[in-house]
Backbone as a chain_set.jsonl record, in Angstrom:
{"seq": "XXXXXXXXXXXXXXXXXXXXXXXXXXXXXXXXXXXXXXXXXXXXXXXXXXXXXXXXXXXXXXXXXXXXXXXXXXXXXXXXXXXXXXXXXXXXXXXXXXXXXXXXXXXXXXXXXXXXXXXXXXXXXXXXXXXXXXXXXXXXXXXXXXXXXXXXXXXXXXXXXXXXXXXXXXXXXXXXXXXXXXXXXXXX", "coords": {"N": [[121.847, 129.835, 119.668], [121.612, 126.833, 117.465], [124.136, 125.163, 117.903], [124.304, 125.772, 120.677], [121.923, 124.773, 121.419], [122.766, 122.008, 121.2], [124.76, 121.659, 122.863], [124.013, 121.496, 125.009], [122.051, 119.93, 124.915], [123.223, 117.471, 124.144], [124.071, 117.022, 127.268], [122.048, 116.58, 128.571], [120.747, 113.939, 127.816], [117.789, 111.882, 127.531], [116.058, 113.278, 128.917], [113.189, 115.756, 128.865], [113.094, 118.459, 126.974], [112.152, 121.588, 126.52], [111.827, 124.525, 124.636], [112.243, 127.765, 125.003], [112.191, 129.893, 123.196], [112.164, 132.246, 120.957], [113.474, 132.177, 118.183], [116.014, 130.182, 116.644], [119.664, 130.187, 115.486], [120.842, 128.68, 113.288], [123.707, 127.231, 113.187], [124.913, 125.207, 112.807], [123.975, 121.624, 112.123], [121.07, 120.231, 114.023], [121.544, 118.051, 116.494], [119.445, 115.082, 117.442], [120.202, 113.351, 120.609], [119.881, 109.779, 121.592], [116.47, 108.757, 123.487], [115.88, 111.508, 123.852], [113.344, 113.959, 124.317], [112.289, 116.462, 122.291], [110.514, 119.528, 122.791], [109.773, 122.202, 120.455], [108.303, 124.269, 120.666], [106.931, 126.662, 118.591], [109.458, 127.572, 118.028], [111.627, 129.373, 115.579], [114.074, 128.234, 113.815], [115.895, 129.48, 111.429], [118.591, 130.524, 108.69], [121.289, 131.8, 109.269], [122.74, 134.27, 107.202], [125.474, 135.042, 106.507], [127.105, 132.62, 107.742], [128.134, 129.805, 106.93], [126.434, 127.355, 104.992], [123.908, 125.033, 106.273], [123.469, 121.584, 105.582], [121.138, 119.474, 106.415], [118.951, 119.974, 108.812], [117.451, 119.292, 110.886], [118.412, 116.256, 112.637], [118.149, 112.762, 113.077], [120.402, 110.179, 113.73], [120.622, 106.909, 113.64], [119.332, 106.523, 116.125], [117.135, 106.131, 119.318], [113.61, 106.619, 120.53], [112.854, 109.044, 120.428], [111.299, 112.06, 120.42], [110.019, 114.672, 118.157], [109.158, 117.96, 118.182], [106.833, 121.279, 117.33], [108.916, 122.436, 115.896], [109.178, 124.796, 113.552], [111.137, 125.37, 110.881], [112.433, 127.609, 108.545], [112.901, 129.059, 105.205], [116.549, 129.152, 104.164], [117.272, 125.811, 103.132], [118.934, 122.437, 102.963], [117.64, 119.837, 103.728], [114.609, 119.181, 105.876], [113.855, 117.691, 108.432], [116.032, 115.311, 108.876], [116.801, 111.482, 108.878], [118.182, 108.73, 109.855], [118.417, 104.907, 109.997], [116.664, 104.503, 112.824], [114.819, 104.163, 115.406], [111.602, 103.89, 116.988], [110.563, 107.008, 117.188], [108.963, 109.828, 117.176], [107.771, 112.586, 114.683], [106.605, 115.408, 114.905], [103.834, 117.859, 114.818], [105.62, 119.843, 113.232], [106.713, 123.039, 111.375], [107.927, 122.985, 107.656], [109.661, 124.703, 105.557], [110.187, 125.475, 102.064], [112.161, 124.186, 101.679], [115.839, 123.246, 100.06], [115.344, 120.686, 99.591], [113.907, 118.164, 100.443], [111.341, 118.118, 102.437], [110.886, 116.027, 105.091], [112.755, 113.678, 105.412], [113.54, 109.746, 105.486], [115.919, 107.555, 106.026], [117.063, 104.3, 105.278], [116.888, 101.519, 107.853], [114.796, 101.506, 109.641], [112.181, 101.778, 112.205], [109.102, 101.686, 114.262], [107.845, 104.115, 114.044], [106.301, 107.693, 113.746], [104.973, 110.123, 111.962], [103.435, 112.733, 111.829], [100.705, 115.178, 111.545], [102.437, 117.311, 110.821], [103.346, 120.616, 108.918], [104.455, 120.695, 105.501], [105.73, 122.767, 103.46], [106.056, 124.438, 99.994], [108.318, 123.072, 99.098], [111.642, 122.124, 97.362], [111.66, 119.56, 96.509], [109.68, 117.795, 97.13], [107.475, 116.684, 99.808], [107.694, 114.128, 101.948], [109.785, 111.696, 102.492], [110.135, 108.098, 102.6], [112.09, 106.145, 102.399], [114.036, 102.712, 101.992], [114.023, 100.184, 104.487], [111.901, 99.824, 106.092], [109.409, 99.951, 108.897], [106.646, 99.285, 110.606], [105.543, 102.234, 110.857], [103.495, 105.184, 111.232], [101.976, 107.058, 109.303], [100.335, 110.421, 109.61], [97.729, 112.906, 108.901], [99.271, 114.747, 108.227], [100.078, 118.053, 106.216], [100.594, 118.507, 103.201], [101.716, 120.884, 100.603], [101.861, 122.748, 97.836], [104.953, 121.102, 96.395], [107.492, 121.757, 94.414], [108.931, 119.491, 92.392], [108.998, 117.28, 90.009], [109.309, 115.124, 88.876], [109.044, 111.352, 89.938], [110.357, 110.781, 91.965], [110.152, 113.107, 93.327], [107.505, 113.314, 94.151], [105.267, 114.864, 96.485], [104.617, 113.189, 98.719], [106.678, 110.183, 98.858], [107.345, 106.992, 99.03], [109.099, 103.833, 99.272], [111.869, 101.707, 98.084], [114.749, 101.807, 97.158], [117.467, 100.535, 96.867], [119.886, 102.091, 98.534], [123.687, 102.87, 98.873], [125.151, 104.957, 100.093], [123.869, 106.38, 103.232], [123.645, 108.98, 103.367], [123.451, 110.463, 100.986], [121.566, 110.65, 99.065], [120.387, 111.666, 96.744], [122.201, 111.485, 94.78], [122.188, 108.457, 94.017], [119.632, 107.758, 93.153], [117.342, 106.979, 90.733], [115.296, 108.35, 89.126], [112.62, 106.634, 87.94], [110.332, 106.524, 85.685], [106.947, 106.321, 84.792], [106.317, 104.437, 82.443], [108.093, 103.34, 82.144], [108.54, 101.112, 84.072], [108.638, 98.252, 83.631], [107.918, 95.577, 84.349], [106.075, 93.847, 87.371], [106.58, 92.945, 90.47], [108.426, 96.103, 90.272], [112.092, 95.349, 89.688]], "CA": [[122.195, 129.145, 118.427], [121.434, 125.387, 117.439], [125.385, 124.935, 118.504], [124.621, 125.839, 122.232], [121.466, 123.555, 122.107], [123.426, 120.763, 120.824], [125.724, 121.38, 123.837], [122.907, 122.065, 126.497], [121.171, 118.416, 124.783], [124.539, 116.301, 124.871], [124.775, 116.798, 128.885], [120.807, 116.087, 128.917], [120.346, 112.877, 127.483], [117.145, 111.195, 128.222], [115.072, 114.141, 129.586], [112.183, 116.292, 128.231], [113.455, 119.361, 126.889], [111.373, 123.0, 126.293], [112.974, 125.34, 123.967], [111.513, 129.119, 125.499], [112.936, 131.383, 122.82], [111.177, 132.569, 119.664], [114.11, 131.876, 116.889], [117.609, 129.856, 117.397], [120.119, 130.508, 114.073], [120.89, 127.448, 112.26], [124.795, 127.193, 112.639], [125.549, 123.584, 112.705], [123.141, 120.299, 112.493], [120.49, 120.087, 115.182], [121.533, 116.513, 116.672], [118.862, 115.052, 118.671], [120.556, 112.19, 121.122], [118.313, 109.052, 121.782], [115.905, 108.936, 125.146], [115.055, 112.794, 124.462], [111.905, 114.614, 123.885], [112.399, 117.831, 122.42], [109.793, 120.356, 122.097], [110.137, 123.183, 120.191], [107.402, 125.301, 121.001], [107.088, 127.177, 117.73], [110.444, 128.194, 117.858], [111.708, 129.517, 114.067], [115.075, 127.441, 113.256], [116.392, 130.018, 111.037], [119.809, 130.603, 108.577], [122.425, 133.338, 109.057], [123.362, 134.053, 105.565], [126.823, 134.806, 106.969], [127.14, 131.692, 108.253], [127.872, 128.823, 105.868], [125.303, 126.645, 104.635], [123.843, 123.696, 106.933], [122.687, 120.588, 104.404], [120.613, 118.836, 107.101], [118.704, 120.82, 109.828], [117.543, 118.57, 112.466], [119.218, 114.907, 112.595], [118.32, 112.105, 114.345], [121.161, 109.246, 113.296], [120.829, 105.82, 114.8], [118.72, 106.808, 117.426], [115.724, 105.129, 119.555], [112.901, 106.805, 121.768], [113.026, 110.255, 120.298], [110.418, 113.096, 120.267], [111.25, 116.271, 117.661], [107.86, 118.764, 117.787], [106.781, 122.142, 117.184], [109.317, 123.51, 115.153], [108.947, 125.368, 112.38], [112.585, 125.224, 109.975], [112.45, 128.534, 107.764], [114.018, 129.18, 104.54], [116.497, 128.02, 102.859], [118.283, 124.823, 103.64], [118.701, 121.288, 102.035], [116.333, 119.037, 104.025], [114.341, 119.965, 107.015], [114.104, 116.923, 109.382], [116.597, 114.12, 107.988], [116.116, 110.481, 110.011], [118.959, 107.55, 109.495], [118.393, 103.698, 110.575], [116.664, 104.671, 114.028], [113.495, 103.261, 115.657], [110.728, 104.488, 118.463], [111.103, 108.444, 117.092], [107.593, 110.984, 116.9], [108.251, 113.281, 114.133], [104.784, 115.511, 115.099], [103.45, 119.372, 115.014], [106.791, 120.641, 113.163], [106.293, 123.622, 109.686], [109.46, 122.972, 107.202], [108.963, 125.162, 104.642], [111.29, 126.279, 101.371], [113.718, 123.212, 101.481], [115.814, 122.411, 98.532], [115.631, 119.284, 98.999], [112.404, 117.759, 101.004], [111.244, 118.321, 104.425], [111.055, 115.539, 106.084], [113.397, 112.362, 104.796], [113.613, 108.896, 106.488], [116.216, 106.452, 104.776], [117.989, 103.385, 105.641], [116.183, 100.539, 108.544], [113.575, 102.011, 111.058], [110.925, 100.937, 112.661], [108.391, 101.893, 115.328], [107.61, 105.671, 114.519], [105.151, 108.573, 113.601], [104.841, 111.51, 111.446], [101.92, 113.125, 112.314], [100.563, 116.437, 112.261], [103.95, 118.441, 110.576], [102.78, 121.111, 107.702], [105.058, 120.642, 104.344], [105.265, 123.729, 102.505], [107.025, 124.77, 99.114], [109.751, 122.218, 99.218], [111.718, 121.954, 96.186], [111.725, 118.425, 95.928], [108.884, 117.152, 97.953], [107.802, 116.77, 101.515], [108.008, 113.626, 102.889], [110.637, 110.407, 101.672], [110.619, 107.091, 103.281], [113.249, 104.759, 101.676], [114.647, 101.89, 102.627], [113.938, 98.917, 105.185], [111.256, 100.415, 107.57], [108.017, 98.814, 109.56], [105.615, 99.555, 111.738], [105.475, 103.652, 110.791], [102.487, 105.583, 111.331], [102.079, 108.533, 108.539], [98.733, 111.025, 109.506], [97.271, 114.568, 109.119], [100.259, 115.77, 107.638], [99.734, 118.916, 104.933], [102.281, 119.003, 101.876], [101.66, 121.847, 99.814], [102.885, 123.157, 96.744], [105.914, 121.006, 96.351], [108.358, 121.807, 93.312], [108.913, 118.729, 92.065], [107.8, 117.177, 88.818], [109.326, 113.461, 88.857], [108.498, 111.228, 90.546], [110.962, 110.354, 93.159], [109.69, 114.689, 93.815], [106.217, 113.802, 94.589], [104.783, 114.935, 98.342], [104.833, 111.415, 99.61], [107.366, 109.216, 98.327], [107.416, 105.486, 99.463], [110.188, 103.543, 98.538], [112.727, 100.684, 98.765], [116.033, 102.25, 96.267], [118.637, 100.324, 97.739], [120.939, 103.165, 99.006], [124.78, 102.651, 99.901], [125.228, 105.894, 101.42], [122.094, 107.006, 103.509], [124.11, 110.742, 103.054], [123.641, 110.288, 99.824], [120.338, 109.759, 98.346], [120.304, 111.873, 95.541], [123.32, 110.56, 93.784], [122.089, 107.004, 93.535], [118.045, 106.842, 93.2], [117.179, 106.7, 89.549], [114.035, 108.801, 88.889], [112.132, 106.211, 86.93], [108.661, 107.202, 84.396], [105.894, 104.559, 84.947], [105.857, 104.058, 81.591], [109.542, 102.867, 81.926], [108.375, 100.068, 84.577], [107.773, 96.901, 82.443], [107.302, 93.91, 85.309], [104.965, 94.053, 88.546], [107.004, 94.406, 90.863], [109.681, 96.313, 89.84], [113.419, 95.271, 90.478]], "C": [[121.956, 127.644, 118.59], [122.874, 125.045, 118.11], [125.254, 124.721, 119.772], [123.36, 124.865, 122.17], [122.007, 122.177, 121.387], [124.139, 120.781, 122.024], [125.116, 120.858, 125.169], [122.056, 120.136, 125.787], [122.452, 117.179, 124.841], [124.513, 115.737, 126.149], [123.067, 116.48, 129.359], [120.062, 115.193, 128.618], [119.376, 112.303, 128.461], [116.284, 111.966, 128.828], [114.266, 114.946, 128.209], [112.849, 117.929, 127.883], [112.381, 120.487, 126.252], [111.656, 124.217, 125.479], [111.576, 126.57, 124.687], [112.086, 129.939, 124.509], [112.124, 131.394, 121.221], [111.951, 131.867, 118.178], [115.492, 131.505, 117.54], [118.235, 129.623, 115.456], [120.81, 129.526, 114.188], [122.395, 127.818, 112.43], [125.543, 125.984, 112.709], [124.061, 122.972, 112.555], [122.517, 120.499, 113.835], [120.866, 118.564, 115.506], [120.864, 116.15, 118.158], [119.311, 113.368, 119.318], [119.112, 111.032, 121.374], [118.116, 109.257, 123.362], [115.375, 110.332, 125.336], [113.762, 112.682, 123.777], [112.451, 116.45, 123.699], [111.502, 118.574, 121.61], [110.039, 122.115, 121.664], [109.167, 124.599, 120.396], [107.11, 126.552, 120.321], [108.306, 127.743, 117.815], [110.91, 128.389, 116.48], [113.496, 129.165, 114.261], [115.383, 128.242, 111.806], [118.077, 130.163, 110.61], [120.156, 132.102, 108.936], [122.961, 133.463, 107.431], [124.711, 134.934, 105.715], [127.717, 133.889, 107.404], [127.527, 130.614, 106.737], [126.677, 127.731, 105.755], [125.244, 125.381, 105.464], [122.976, 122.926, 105.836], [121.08, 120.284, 105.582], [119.908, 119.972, 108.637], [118.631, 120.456, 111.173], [118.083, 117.012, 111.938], [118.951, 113.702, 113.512], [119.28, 110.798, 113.571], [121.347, 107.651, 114.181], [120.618, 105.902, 116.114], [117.353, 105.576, 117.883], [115.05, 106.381, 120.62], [113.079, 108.386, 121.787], [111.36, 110.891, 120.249], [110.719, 114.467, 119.399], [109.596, 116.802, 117.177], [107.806, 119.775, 117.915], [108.369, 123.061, 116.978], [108.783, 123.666, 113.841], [110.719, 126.055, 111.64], [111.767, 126.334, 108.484], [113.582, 128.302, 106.701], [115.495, 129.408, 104.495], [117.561, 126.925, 103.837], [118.128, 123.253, 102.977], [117.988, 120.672, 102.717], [116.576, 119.57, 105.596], [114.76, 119.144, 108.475], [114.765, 115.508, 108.382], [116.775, 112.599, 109.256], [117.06, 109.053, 109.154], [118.932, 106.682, 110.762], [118.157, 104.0, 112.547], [115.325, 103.988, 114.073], [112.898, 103.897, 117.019], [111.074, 106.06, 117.959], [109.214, 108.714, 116.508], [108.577, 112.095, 116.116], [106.77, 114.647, 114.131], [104.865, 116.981, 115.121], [104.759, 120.399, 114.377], [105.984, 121.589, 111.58], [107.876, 123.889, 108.866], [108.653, 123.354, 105.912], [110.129, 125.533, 103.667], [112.283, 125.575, 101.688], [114.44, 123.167, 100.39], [115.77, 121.588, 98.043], [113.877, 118.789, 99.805], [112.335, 118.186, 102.361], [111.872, 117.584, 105.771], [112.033, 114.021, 104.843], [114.064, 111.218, 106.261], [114.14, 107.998, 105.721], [116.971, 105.091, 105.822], [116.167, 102.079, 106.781], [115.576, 101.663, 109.364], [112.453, 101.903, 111.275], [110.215, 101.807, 113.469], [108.286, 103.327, 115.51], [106.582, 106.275, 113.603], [105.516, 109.17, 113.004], [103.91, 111.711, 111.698], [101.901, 114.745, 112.354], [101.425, 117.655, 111.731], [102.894, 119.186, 109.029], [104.088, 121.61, 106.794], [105.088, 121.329, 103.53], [106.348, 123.895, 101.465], [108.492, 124.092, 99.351], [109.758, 122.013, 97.922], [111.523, 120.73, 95.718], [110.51, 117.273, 96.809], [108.795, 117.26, 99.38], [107.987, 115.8, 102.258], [108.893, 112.018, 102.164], [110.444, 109.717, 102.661], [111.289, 106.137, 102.501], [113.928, 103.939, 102.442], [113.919, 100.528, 103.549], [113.079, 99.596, 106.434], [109.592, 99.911, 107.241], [107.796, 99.717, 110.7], [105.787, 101.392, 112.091], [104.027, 104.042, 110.849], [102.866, 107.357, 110.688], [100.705, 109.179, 108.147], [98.777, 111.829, 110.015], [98.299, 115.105, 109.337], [99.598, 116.682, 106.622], [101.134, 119.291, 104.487], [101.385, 119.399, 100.938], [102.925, 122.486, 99.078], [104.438, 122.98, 96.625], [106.364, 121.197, 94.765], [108.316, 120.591, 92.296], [108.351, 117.813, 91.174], [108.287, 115.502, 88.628], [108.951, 112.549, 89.873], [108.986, 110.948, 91.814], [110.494, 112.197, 93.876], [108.345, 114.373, 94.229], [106.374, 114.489, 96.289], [105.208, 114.041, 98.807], [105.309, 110.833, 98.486], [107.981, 107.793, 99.185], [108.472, 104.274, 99.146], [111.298, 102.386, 99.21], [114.001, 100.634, 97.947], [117.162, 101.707, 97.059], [119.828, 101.783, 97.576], [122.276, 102.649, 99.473], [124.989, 103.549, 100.507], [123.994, 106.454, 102.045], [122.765, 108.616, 103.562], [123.873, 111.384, 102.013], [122.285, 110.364, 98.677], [119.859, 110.091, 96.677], [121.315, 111.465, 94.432], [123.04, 109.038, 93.269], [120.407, 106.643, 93.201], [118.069, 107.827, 91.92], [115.491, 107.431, 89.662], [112.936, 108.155, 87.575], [110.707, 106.835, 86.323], [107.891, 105.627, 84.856], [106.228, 103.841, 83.975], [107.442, 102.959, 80.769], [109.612, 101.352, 82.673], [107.81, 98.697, 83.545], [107.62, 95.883, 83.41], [107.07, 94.961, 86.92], [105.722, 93.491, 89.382], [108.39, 94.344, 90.592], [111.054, 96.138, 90.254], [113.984, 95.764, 90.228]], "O": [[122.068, 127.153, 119.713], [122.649, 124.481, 119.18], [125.825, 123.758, 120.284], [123.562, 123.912, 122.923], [121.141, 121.344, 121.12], [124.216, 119.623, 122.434], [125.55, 120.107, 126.043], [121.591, 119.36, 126.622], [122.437, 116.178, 125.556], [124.757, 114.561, 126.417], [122.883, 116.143, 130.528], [118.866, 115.239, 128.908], [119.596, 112.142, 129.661], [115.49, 111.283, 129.476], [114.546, 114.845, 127.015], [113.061, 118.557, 128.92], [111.723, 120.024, 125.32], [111.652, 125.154, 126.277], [110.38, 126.312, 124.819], [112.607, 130.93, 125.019], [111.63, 130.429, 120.638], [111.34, 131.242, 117.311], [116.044, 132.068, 118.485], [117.602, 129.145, 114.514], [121.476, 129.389, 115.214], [122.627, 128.853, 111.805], [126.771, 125.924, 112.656], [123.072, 123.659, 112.809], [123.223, 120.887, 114.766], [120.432, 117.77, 114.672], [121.186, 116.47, 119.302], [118.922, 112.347, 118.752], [117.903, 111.259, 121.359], [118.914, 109.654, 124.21], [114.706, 110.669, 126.313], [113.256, 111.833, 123.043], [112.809, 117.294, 124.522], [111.429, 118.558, 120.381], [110.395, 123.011, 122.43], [109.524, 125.765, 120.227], [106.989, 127.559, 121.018], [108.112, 128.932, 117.56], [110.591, 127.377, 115.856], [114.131, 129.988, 114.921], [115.066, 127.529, 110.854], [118.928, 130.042, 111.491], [119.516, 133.152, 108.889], [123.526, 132.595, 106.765], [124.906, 135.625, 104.715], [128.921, 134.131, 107.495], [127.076, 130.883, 105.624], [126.096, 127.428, 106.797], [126.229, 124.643, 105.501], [122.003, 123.436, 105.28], [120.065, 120.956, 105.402], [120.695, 120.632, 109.314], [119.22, 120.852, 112.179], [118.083, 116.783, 110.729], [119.488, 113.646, 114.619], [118.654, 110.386, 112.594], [122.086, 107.431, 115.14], [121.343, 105.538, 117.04], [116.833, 104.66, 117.246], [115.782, 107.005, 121.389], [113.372, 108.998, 122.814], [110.385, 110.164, 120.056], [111.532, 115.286, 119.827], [108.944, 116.339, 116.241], [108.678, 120.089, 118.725], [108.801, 123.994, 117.654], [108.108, 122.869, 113.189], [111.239, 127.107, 112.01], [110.888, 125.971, 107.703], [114.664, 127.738, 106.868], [115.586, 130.414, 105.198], [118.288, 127.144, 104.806], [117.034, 122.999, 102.472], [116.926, 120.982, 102.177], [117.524, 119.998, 106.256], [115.54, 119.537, 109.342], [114.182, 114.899, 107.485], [116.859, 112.856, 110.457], [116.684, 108.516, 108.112], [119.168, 107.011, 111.924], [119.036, 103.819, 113.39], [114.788, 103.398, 113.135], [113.596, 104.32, 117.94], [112.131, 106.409, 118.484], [108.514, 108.038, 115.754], [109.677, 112.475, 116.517], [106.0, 114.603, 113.172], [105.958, 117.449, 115.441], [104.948, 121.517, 114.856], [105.079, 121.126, 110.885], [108.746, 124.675, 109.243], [107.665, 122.857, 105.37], [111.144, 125.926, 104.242], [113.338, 126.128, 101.998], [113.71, 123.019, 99.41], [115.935, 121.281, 96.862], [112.834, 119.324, 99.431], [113.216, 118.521, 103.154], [112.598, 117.884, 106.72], [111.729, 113.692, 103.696], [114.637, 111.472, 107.32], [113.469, 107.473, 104.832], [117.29, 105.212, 107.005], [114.981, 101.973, 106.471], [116.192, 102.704, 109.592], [111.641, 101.946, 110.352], [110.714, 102.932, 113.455], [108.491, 103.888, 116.586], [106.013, 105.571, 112.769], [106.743, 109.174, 113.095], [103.202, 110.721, 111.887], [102.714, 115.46, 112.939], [101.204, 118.807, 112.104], [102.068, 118.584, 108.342], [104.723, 122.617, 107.107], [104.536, 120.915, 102.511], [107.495, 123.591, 101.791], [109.526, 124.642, 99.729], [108.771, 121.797, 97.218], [111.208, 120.63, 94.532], [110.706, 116.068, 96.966], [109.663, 117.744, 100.107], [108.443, 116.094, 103.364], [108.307, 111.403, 101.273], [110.489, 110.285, 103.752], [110.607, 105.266, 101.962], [114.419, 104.318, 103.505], [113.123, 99.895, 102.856], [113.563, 99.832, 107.541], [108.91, 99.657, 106.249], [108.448, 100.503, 111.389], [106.068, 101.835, 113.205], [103.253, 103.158, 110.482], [103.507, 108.309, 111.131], [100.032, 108.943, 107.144], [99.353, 112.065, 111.078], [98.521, 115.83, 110.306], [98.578, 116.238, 106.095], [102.132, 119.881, 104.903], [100.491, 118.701, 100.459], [104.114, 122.68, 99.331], [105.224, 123.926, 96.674], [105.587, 120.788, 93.903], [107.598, 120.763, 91.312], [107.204, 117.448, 91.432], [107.438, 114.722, 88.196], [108.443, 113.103, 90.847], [108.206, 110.854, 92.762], [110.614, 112.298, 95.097], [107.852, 115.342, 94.806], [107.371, 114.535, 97.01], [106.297, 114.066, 99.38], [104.749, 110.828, 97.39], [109.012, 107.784, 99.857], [107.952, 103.829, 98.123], [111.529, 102.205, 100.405], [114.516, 99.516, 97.899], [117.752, 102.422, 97.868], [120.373, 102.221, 96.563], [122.208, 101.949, 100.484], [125.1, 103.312, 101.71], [123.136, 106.975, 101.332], [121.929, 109.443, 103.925], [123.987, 112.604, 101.904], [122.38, 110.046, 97.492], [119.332, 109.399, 95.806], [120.994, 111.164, 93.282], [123.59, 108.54, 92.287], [119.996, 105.495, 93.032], [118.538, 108.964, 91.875], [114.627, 106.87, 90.336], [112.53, 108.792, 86.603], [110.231, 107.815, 86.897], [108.207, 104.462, 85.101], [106.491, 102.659, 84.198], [107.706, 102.341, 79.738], [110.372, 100.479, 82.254], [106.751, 98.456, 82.964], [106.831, 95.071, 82.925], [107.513, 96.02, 87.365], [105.83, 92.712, 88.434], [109.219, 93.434, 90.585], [111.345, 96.786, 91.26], [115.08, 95.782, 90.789]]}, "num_chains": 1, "name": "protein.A"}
């Protein structure tokens, strides 16, 4: 279960980790500490639908010097990889598919990281958010397919600077504006 590698990555801060097992069931938050590398090695990140619902799948929160690759996050769950005010993190080779909310989301300050490489499928609300106060990102040879989403804060790629007070939060406070609603260059 994600539970025991949350326990088994606590006491391994700072090392390269290998997941060997085909599918681990979703029963808490994946939280990846800073200083790791964790590869998932197609492993399927799967719910129990006995289990109660996890919002967030994997987590990195105020982290630095992370690695989170080859998973693949199966239906259903509210966002796949979620990413608050951290910096130095590879987000690379993961498939988050059937979110209800987006795949991959990156809000608040962060700096100095990658997406690369992850394939974005049928997300209800898009596949990849960056909001907020972030530099020096590198976003390439990703595939987002057939997302849900018909406004525009729903596209695939959404770019963005919505001041947020809670980064827990994002849908409660960002305003899904219409172009045709923007009247000054650039918009405040």
């Amino acid at each position: 279960t994600v539970s025991e590698l949350n326990a088994f990555l606590s006491g391994h801060r700072g090392e390269r980790v290998e997941i060997r097992v085909p599918f681990l069931v979703v029963d808490e938050t994946l939280y990846v500490p800073s200083e790791t590398i964790v590869h998932g090695n197609g492993v399927h990140l799967v719910r129990d639908w006995n289990l109660p619902e996890v919002e967030r799948v994997i987590l990195l929160d105020h982290v630095q010097h992370v690695v989170v690759s080859g998973f693949i996050v199966e239906p259903v769950f509210g966002f796949g990889i979620y990413v608050k005010e951290s910096s130095h993190f590879v987000l690379e080779e993961n498939r988050i598919c059937e979110m209800e909310r987006k795949g991959i989301t990156v809000v608040g300050k962060n700096s100095c990281f990658a997406i690369r490489g992850n394939i974005l499928e049928r997300n209800n609300d898009g596949g990849i958010l960056i909001n907020g106060n972030s530099e020096n990102g590198l976003i390439e040879n990703n595939r987002i397919l057939d997302t849900n989403g018909a406004g525009n804060f729903s596209a695939g790629m959404v770019l963005g600077s919505v001041p947020l007070t809670d980064l827990d939060a994002v849908y409660e406070v960002v305003p899904d504006l219409l172009l045709d609603e923007v009247l000054e260059s650039p918009h405040n």
